[in-house]
Structures are given as C-alpha cells and as structure tokens.
Amino acid sequence: MSFMILVLFGVTILYIAVLVWLRFGMRRERCRPRRLRLFSPGTEPLVSVVVAARNEEANLRQCLESILGNDYPKEKLEVVVVDDRSTDATPSIIADLTREHPNLRSLRIERDDGKLRGKTNALARGIPTARGEIIMLTDADCIVSRTWVRETAKYFTEDVGIVAGVTMLNDTSWFSGMQALDWMYLLSVAASTIGLRIPLTVIGNNLSFRKAAYEQVGGYEAVPFSVTEDQALFRAIITKTSWDHRFPIDGGCGVTSDACSTFGELRRQKHRWGIGGKDIQFRGPLIMSVGVLEHLLLVLSPLYAPAVWPAFAALAVKCGGDAMFASRALREYGRVRLLRYLPLFELYFIIYTIVLPIAIIVDTKVVWKGRTYR
C-alpha cells in the first residue's frame, strides 16, 4: 500500500473525527440549560422585524404577510420595511400593506450614507427607527414560520444578546434539492461551532439581536464594511460585548427561501460568501482545511492509486459521515428527504470546496442585487 493511500485513509479518519466533534457541538448547543424566556400573556417583549427590500415585487407581499401572520400579540410586534431605491412595484406593495396593517411601517432611502452601502445601509437606516427590545432580521425573499417570532424570542434570556437561526431552501428540483442539503449541512456546522464555543458564522435572513447589543457596538456604522454584513455584526457583538449567543436547531424558529435558479446565480452567491468569510478567525479555515484536503486527495487519487477501491472506500466513509452529521438538523426540520440528493451534494461539495478558495483570491469583486462591491 502506497504512502499516499495511507495519507488518504488518515485524512478520512480525521475528517470523520471532525464531524463527530461537530456533532457533539450541535448536541451541546441543543442541550444547553433550557433557561428559555417563557412569557405569560401580556408580558411578551416588544419585537421589531426589519426587512430591507430592493426590487422584490415577486416576493415581498408573501414575506410580509408571513411575518404579520405570526402567532404573536399584534400590539407587541412591529414590522419595519426599508425600500432600498426599488424601481419595480415594491413601493406600491409596501403602501398597500401599510394601509392594511397598523403595525407595519416603512421608509425609503434614496442614497448610501457615508461608508455604508447596499443592504447594510438599508438596515442601518431602519434599525434606529425600530421600537423593539428585540430586533429580528429576515430577507424580502423569505417566508418565516408562523411561530418564528415567539419561538426565537424565547432564547433571549437575560444574558443572551444575539440569536441565529436556520433558513431552509425549497427543494422543487434536483438543483434546488442539492442546494437545500448544502444549506442544512453548512448551517449545522455553524450551530455546532457555537455549541463548541468557537463561533464561526451566521446567516442574515434569520438573525435576531437585542437592540441594546446593537447599540453597544455602535451599529453597522461602527462595523467594518462586509458583503456579508450579518457575519460582521455577529462577530462584533460576540467579541466586543459580554452578551452570550445562541444558534438553536429548533423547527419553530425556521425560515424558508428559494434556492438559486441558475448556476451563475449560485456561483455568485458562493463567491460572495467566500469573500465575506475571509475575515473569520484562524480556527475557521483550520476546520475547513480538513475538508479541502480530503476532497483534494479524492480528486487526485487516480494519480497515486492504481486501484480504484481506496478512493471509493474513503468516499463511502466520507459520505456516511456527512449523512450522519446532517441527519440531526434534517430530522428537526422535517427534511430527511433531502438525503436523496446526497450523491449530487457530495459532487457539488467536493468541487466548490476546491475551487472557491482559488476564486476568492483571483477575483475580489462581488456583484449582488445589481451592484458591484470590492
């Protein structure tokens, strides 16, 4: 048996060990002391949901109606939608819903403010107008669960300042199903690292925080600009304040969105995430490097392994480990069916973990919502 085959088997064992460690972290996050903030009628905190929208005529109405339809007292729920210079029917949709719902407010911005740009600028303008103790963020192309506000608010015990959540993708085809499994896998990693107390990242279309914590770090104005503004704010709150953080794997806190419809859109999304993720601490790339090395060794195996069985054996073990790791979150959110896309996901996963690090070094430009950022 060649030295490189032994290296492949050794890295595969290390890969599985990392997954077991992450699975422990997920369990630890789920089993943290259940000191949930339980409310009796009339004692619920005031919650403000802030949504930034730019040319979202196809999605905005469903998004806002899902928020306004939450099982939370109407007098304790405020929705603030920020129109970021939309040129389609977005303003008229906002106007219609504002007339129908007294707890929906809107504002429109016409220009960027200082160093703030794009979605970050819209959120930075909307959050100060919110009256809530808790600020919840989602995107205009998302649908929130009916229990989203109430169940997320429960995690804001007296020491918690920021709570991340899972966003699921609709799986209507093999292409969207592959992405849906990828999202559940990556968000499971994010929740696991928070359970291990080495938090890496969150996603901004399901992110909530105390307004006091936001103001304590100086808001988005004081956070270095990033194309992944959610991660930048999360990092600021957990490093510059004493507030604790949570990432519950809890079906009641779920948000749903559509997957990218084309390979080009998917490539741009991954590229944007990669650019924004360059600022995470060293331990993040260290964890991810195990996966990159495993995938490189599998792809290059024909060059050092005359027989195919070593690569197939390593791949089978890796796939089993990935399925084991993702299954916990998939069961919680009723998405076990996504495992049927595992072969496609594995191919996709191997390709992008090898290509993405090169792409973000070669091209630092990000195109998002019709705007270009560097």
Short mmCIF file of C-alpha atoms in Angstrom, two decimals, residues 78-326:
data_model
loop_
_atom_site.label_atom_id
_atom_site.label_comp_id
_atom_site.label_asym_id
_atom_site.label_seq_id
_atom_site.Cartn_x
_atom_site.Cartn_y
_atom_site.Cartn_z
CA GLU A 78 -43.73 45.85 14.78
CA VAL A 79 -42.58 45.37 11.18
CA VAL A 80 -40.27 47.92 9.55
CA VAL A 81 -39.67 47.53 5.81
CA VAL A 82 -36.93 49.61 4.19
CA ASP A 83 -37.31 50.26 0.46
CA ASP A 84 -33.79 50.47 -0.95
CA ARG A 85 -34.44 52.51 -4.11
CA SER A 86 -36.68 49.92 -5.77
CA THR A 87 -37.68 50.61 -9.37
CA ASP A 88 -40.39 47.95 -9.68
CA ALA A 89 -43.75 47.54 -7.90
CA THR A 90 -42.15 47.13 -4.46
CA PRO A 91 -43.21 50.63 -3.23
CA SER A 92 -46.87 50.07 -4.14
CA ILE A 93 -46.91 46.67 -2.40
CA ILE A 94 -45.50 48.31 0.72
CA ALA A 95 -48.09 51.10 0.54
CA ASP A 96 -50.98 48.61 0.19
CA LEU A 97 -49.87 46.52 3.16
CA THR A 98 -49.15 49.57 5.30
CA ARG A 99 -52.75 50.70 4.89
CA GLU A 100 -53.99 47.25 5.92
CA HIS A 101 -51.71 46.69 8.92
CA PRO A 102 -51.21 49.40 11.58
CA ASN A 103 -48.11 47.65 12.95
CA LEU A 104 -46.31 47.83 9.59
CA ARG A 105 -44.15 50.90 8.96
CA SER A 106 -41.96 51.76 6.01
CA LEU A 107 -39.24 54.13 4.95
CA ARG A 108 -37.47 54.68 1.65
CA ILE A 109 -33.83 55.57 1.22
CA GLU A 110 -32.51 57.39 -1.82
CA ARG A 111 -28.74 57.24 -1.32
CA ASP A 112 -25.95 55.50 0.54
CA ASP A 113 -24.86 57.08 3.79
CA GLY A 114 -21.10 57.51 4.23
CA LYS A 115 -19.24 54.20 4.14
CA LEU A 116 -22.46 52.19 4.35
CA ARG A 117 -23.63 50.64 1.11
CA GLY A 118 -26.38 48.40 -0.20
CA LYS A 119 -28.29 46.23 2.25
CA THR A 120 -26.09 47.31 5.16
CA ASN A 121 -27.09 50.92 4.55
CA ALA A 122 -30.78 49.99 4.41
CA LEU A 123 -30.62 48.06 7.68
CA ALA A 124 -28.60 50.80 9.37
CA ARG A 125 -31.32 53.30 8.46
CA GLY A 126 -34.18 51.07 9.52
CA ILE A 127 -32.96 49.64 12.84
CA PRO A 128 -32.72 53.00 14.70
CA THR A 129 -36.40 53.65 13.93
CA ALA A 130 -37.45 50.30 15.43
CA ARG A 131 -39.02 50.43 18.89
CA GLY A 132 -38.50 46.80 19.84
CA GLU A 133 -36.35 45.38 22.62
CA ILE A 134 -35.52 42.57 20.19
CA ILE A 135 -34.69 43.20 16.53
CA MET A 136 -35.29 40.34 14.08
CA LEU A 137 -33.94 40.34 10.54
CA THR A 138 -35.04 38.39 7.50
CA ASP A 139 -34.82 38.94 3.76
CA ALA A 140 -37.62 40.07 1.47
CA ASP A 141 -37.49 36.78 -0.45
CA CYS A 142 -38.05 34.66 2.67
CA ILE A 143 -41.13 33.16 4.32
CA VAL A 144 -41.00 32.85 8.11
CA SER A 145 -42.76 30.14 10.09
CA ARG A 146 -45.91 31.10 11.99
CA THR A 147 -44.07 30.57 15.30
CA TRP A 148 -40.84 32.32 14.24
CA VAL A 149 -41.15 35.43 16.44
CA ARG A 150 -42.39 33.69 19.59
CA GLU A 151 -40.02 30.73 19.46
CA THR A 152 -36.96 32.86 18.68
CA ALA A 153 -37.78 35.36 21.44
CA LYS A 154 -37.74 32.52 23.97
CA TYR A 155 -33.99 32.16 23.56
CA PHE A 156 -33.36 35.73 24.70
CA THR A 157 -32.70 35.01 28.36
CA GLU A 158 -31.14 37.81 30.39
CA ASP A 159 -27.58 37.01 29.23
CA VAL A 160 -28.26 36.39 25.51
CA GLY A 161 -27.71 39.26 23.07
CA ILE A 162 -27.89 37.59 19.66
CA VAL A 163 -29.66 34.51 18.30
CA ALA A 164 -29.03 32.94 14.90
CA GLY A 165 -31.42 30.59 13.13
CA VAL A 166 -31.71 28.11 10.30
CA THR A 167 -33.00 29.04 6.85
CA MET A 168 -34.24 26.18 4.70
CA LEU A 169 -34.44 26.16 0.92
CA ASN A 170 -37.43 24.86 -1.00
CA ASP A 171 -36.49 21.67 -2.84
CA THR A 172 -38.54 21.54 -6.02
CA SER A 173 -35.90 20.01 -8.32
CA TRP A 174 -32.58 18.19 -8.17
CA PHE A 175 -30.78 21.54 -8.44
CA SER A 176 -32.64 23.20 -5.57
CA GLY A 177 -32.55 19.97 -3.54
CA MET A 178 -28.77 19.84 -3.80
CA GLN A 179 -28.57 23.43 -2.54
CA ALA A 180 -31.08 22.76 0.24
CA LEU A 181 -28.96 19.91 1.59
CA ASP A 182 -25.85 22.07 1.32
CA TRP A 183 -27.50 24.86 3.36
CA MET A 184 -28.64 22.46 6.08
CA TYR A 185 -25.14 20.98 6.23
CA LEU A 186 -23.38 24.36 6.47
CA LEU A 187 -25.83 25.82 8.99
CA SER A 188 -25.43 22.66 11.08
CA VAL A 189 -21.69 23.36 11.11
CA ALA A 190 -22.41 26.94 12.21
CA ALA A 191 -24.68 25.79 15.05
CA SER A 192 -22.14 23.16 16.09
CA THR A 193 -19.29 25.65 16.40
CA ILE A 194 -21.44 27.87 18.60
CA GLY A 195 -22.12 24.84 20.80
CA LEU A 196 -18.36 24.28 20.98
CA ARG A 197 -17.89 27.97 21.92
CA ILE A 198 -15.84 28.67 18.80
CA PRO A 199 -18.49 30.52 16.75
CA LEU A 200 -17.74 30.93 13.06
CA THR A 201 -20.68 32.39 11.17
CA VAL A 202 -24.42 33.00 10.88
CA ILE A 203 -26.85 33.85 8.10
CA GLY A 204 -28.58 37.22 7.92
CA ASN A 205 -32.01 36.13 6.72
CA ASN A 206 -32.67 34.57 10.14
CA LEU A 207 -30.80 36.67 12.68
CA SER A 208 -32.07 38.38 15.84
CA PHE A 209 -30.42 40.54 18.46
CA ARG A 210 -31.15 42.88 21.31
CA LYS A 211 -31.28 46.50 20.22
CA ALA A 212 -29.12 47.25 23.27
CA ALA A 213 -26.40 44.90 21.97
CA TYR A 214 -26.57 46.52 18.52
CA GLU A 215 -26.22 49.99 20.01
CA GLN A 216 -23.43 48.83 22.31
CA VAL A 217 -21.18 48.00 19.33
CA GLY A 218 -22.14 51.24 17.56
CA GLY A 219 -24.43 49.67 14.98
CA TYR A 220 -23.47 48.95 11.39
CA GLU A 221 -21.78 52.36 11.22
CA ALA A 222 -19.05 51.08 13.56
CA VAL A 223 -18.69 47.65 11.93
CA PRO A 224 -16.16 47.30 9.08
CA PHE A 225 -17.93 47.02 5.72
CA SER A 226 -18.51 43.47 4.54
CA VAL A 227 -20.55 41.90 1.75
CA THR A 228 -21.76 39.51 4.46
CA GLU A 229 -22.96 42.19 6.87
CA ASP A 230 -24.69 39.62 9.08
CA GLN A 231 -21.43 37.88 9.90
CA ALA A 232 -19.67 41.19 10.57
CA LEU A 233 -22.35 42.30 13.05
CA PHE A 234 -22.41 38.89 14.74
CA ARG A 235 -18.64 38.98 15.13
CA ALA A 236 -18.77 42.49 16.62
CA ILE A 237 -21.40 41.59 19.22
CA ILE A 238 -19.72 38.40 20.42
CA THR A 239 -16.21 39.89 20.58
CA LYS A 240 -16.87 43.43 21.82
CA THR A 241 -19.60 42.83 24.38
CA SER A 242 -20.34 40.39 27.20
CA TRP A 243 -23.60 39.21 25.61
CA ASP A 244 -23.95 35.46 25.06
CA HIS A 245 -25.13 33.98 21.75
CA ARG A 246 -27.31 31.07 20.65
CA PHE A 247 -27.95 29.07 17.49
CA PRO A 248 -30.87 26.75 18.25
CA ILE A 249 -31.66 23.82 16.00
CA ASP A 250 -35.36 24.39 16.55
CA GLY A 251 -38.05 23.83 13.95
CA GLY A 252 -40.19 26.59 15.45
CA CYS A 253 -37.57 29.21 14.54
CA GLY A 254 -37.35 28.26 10.87
CA VAL A 255 -37.32 30.49 7.79
CA THR A 256 -37.77 29.31 4.20
CA SER A 257 -36.41 30.73 0.96
CA ASP A 258 -35.97 29.70 -2.66
CA ALA A 259 -32.72 28.28 -3.97
CA CYS A 260 -30.68 29.90 -6.72
CA SER A 261 -32.28 29.18 -10.08
CA THR A 262 -29.13 29.13 -12.25
CA PHE A 263 -25.52 28.02 -11.93
CA GLY A 264 -24.41 31.62 -12.47
CA GLU A 265 -26.51 32.86 -9.56
CA LEU A 266 -25.24 30.04 -7.37
CA ARG A 267 -21.62 30.78 -8.30
CA ARG A 268 -22.05 34.46 -7.40
CA GLN A 269 -23.67 33.55 -4.07
CA LYS A 270 -20.84 31.21 -3.09
CA HIS A 271 -18.28 33.75 -4.22
CA ARG A 272 -19.90 36.48 -2.07
CA TRP A 273 -19.96 34.19 0.95
CA GLY A 274 -16.34 33.26 0.35
CA ILE A 275 -15.25 36.90 0.15
CA GLY A 276 -17.18 37.76 3.31
CA GLY A 277 -15.83 34.69 5.11
CA LYS A 278 -12.20 35.70 4.70
CA ASP A 279 -12.44 37.66 7.94
CA ILE A 280 -13.33 34.71 10.17
CA GLN A 281 -10.80 33.68 12.78
CA PHE A 282 -7.98 31.21 12.05
CA ARG A 283 -9.82 28.27 13.59
CA GLY A 284 -12.50 28.53 10.88
CA PRO A 285 -10.13 27.96 7.94
CA LEU A 286 -8.37 25.32 10.04
CA ILE A 287 -11.60 23.32 10.35
CA MET A 288 -12.45 23.82 6.67
CA SER A 289 -8.95 22.85 5.55
CA VAL A 290 -9.60 19.26 6.64
CA GLY A 291 -12.48 19.06 4.16
CA VAL A 292 -10.45 20.73 1.40
CA LEU A 293 -7.58 18.28 1.92
CA GLU A 294 -9.94 15.29 1.95
CA HIS A 295 -11.55 16.42 -1.30
CA LEU A 296 -8.22 17.13 -2.99
CA LEU A 297 -6.92 13.68 -2.11
CA LEU A 298 -10.08 12.09 -3.53
CA VAL A 299 -9.89 14.06 -6.78
CA LEU A 300 -6.18 13.33 -7.23
CA SER A 301 -6.43 9.65 -6.25
CA PRO A 302 -6.10 8.37 -9.87
CA LEU A 303 -2.57 9.83 -9.88
CA TYR A 304 -1.34 7.83 -6.90
CA ALA A 305 -3.71 4.85 -6.51
CA PRO A 306 -3.65 2.33 -9.39
CA ALA A 307 -6.70 0.57 -7.98
CA VAL A 308 -9.99 2.40 -7.51
CA TRP A 309 -11.03 0.74 -4.27
CA PRO A 310 -9.07 3.01 -1.88
CA ALA A 311 -10.73 6.15 -3.22
CA PHE A 312 -14.17 4.51 -3.28
CA ALA A 313 -13.72 3.24 0.27
CA ALA A 314 -12.67 6.69 1.50
CA LEU A 315 -15.54 8.34 -0.39
CA ALA A 316 -18.08 5.89 1.05
CA VAL A 317 -16.88 6.58 4.59
CA LYS A 318 -16.94 10.34 3.97
CA CYS A 319 -20.48 10.23 2.54
CA GLY A 320 -21.68 8.18 5.51
CA GLY A 321 -20.14 10.70 7.88
CA ASP A 322 -21.74 13.64 6.09
CA ALA A 323 -25.16 11.97 6.18
CA MET A 324 -24.76 11.19 9.88
CA PHE A 325 -23.79 14.75 10.68
CA ALA A 326 -26.62 16.41 8.74
#
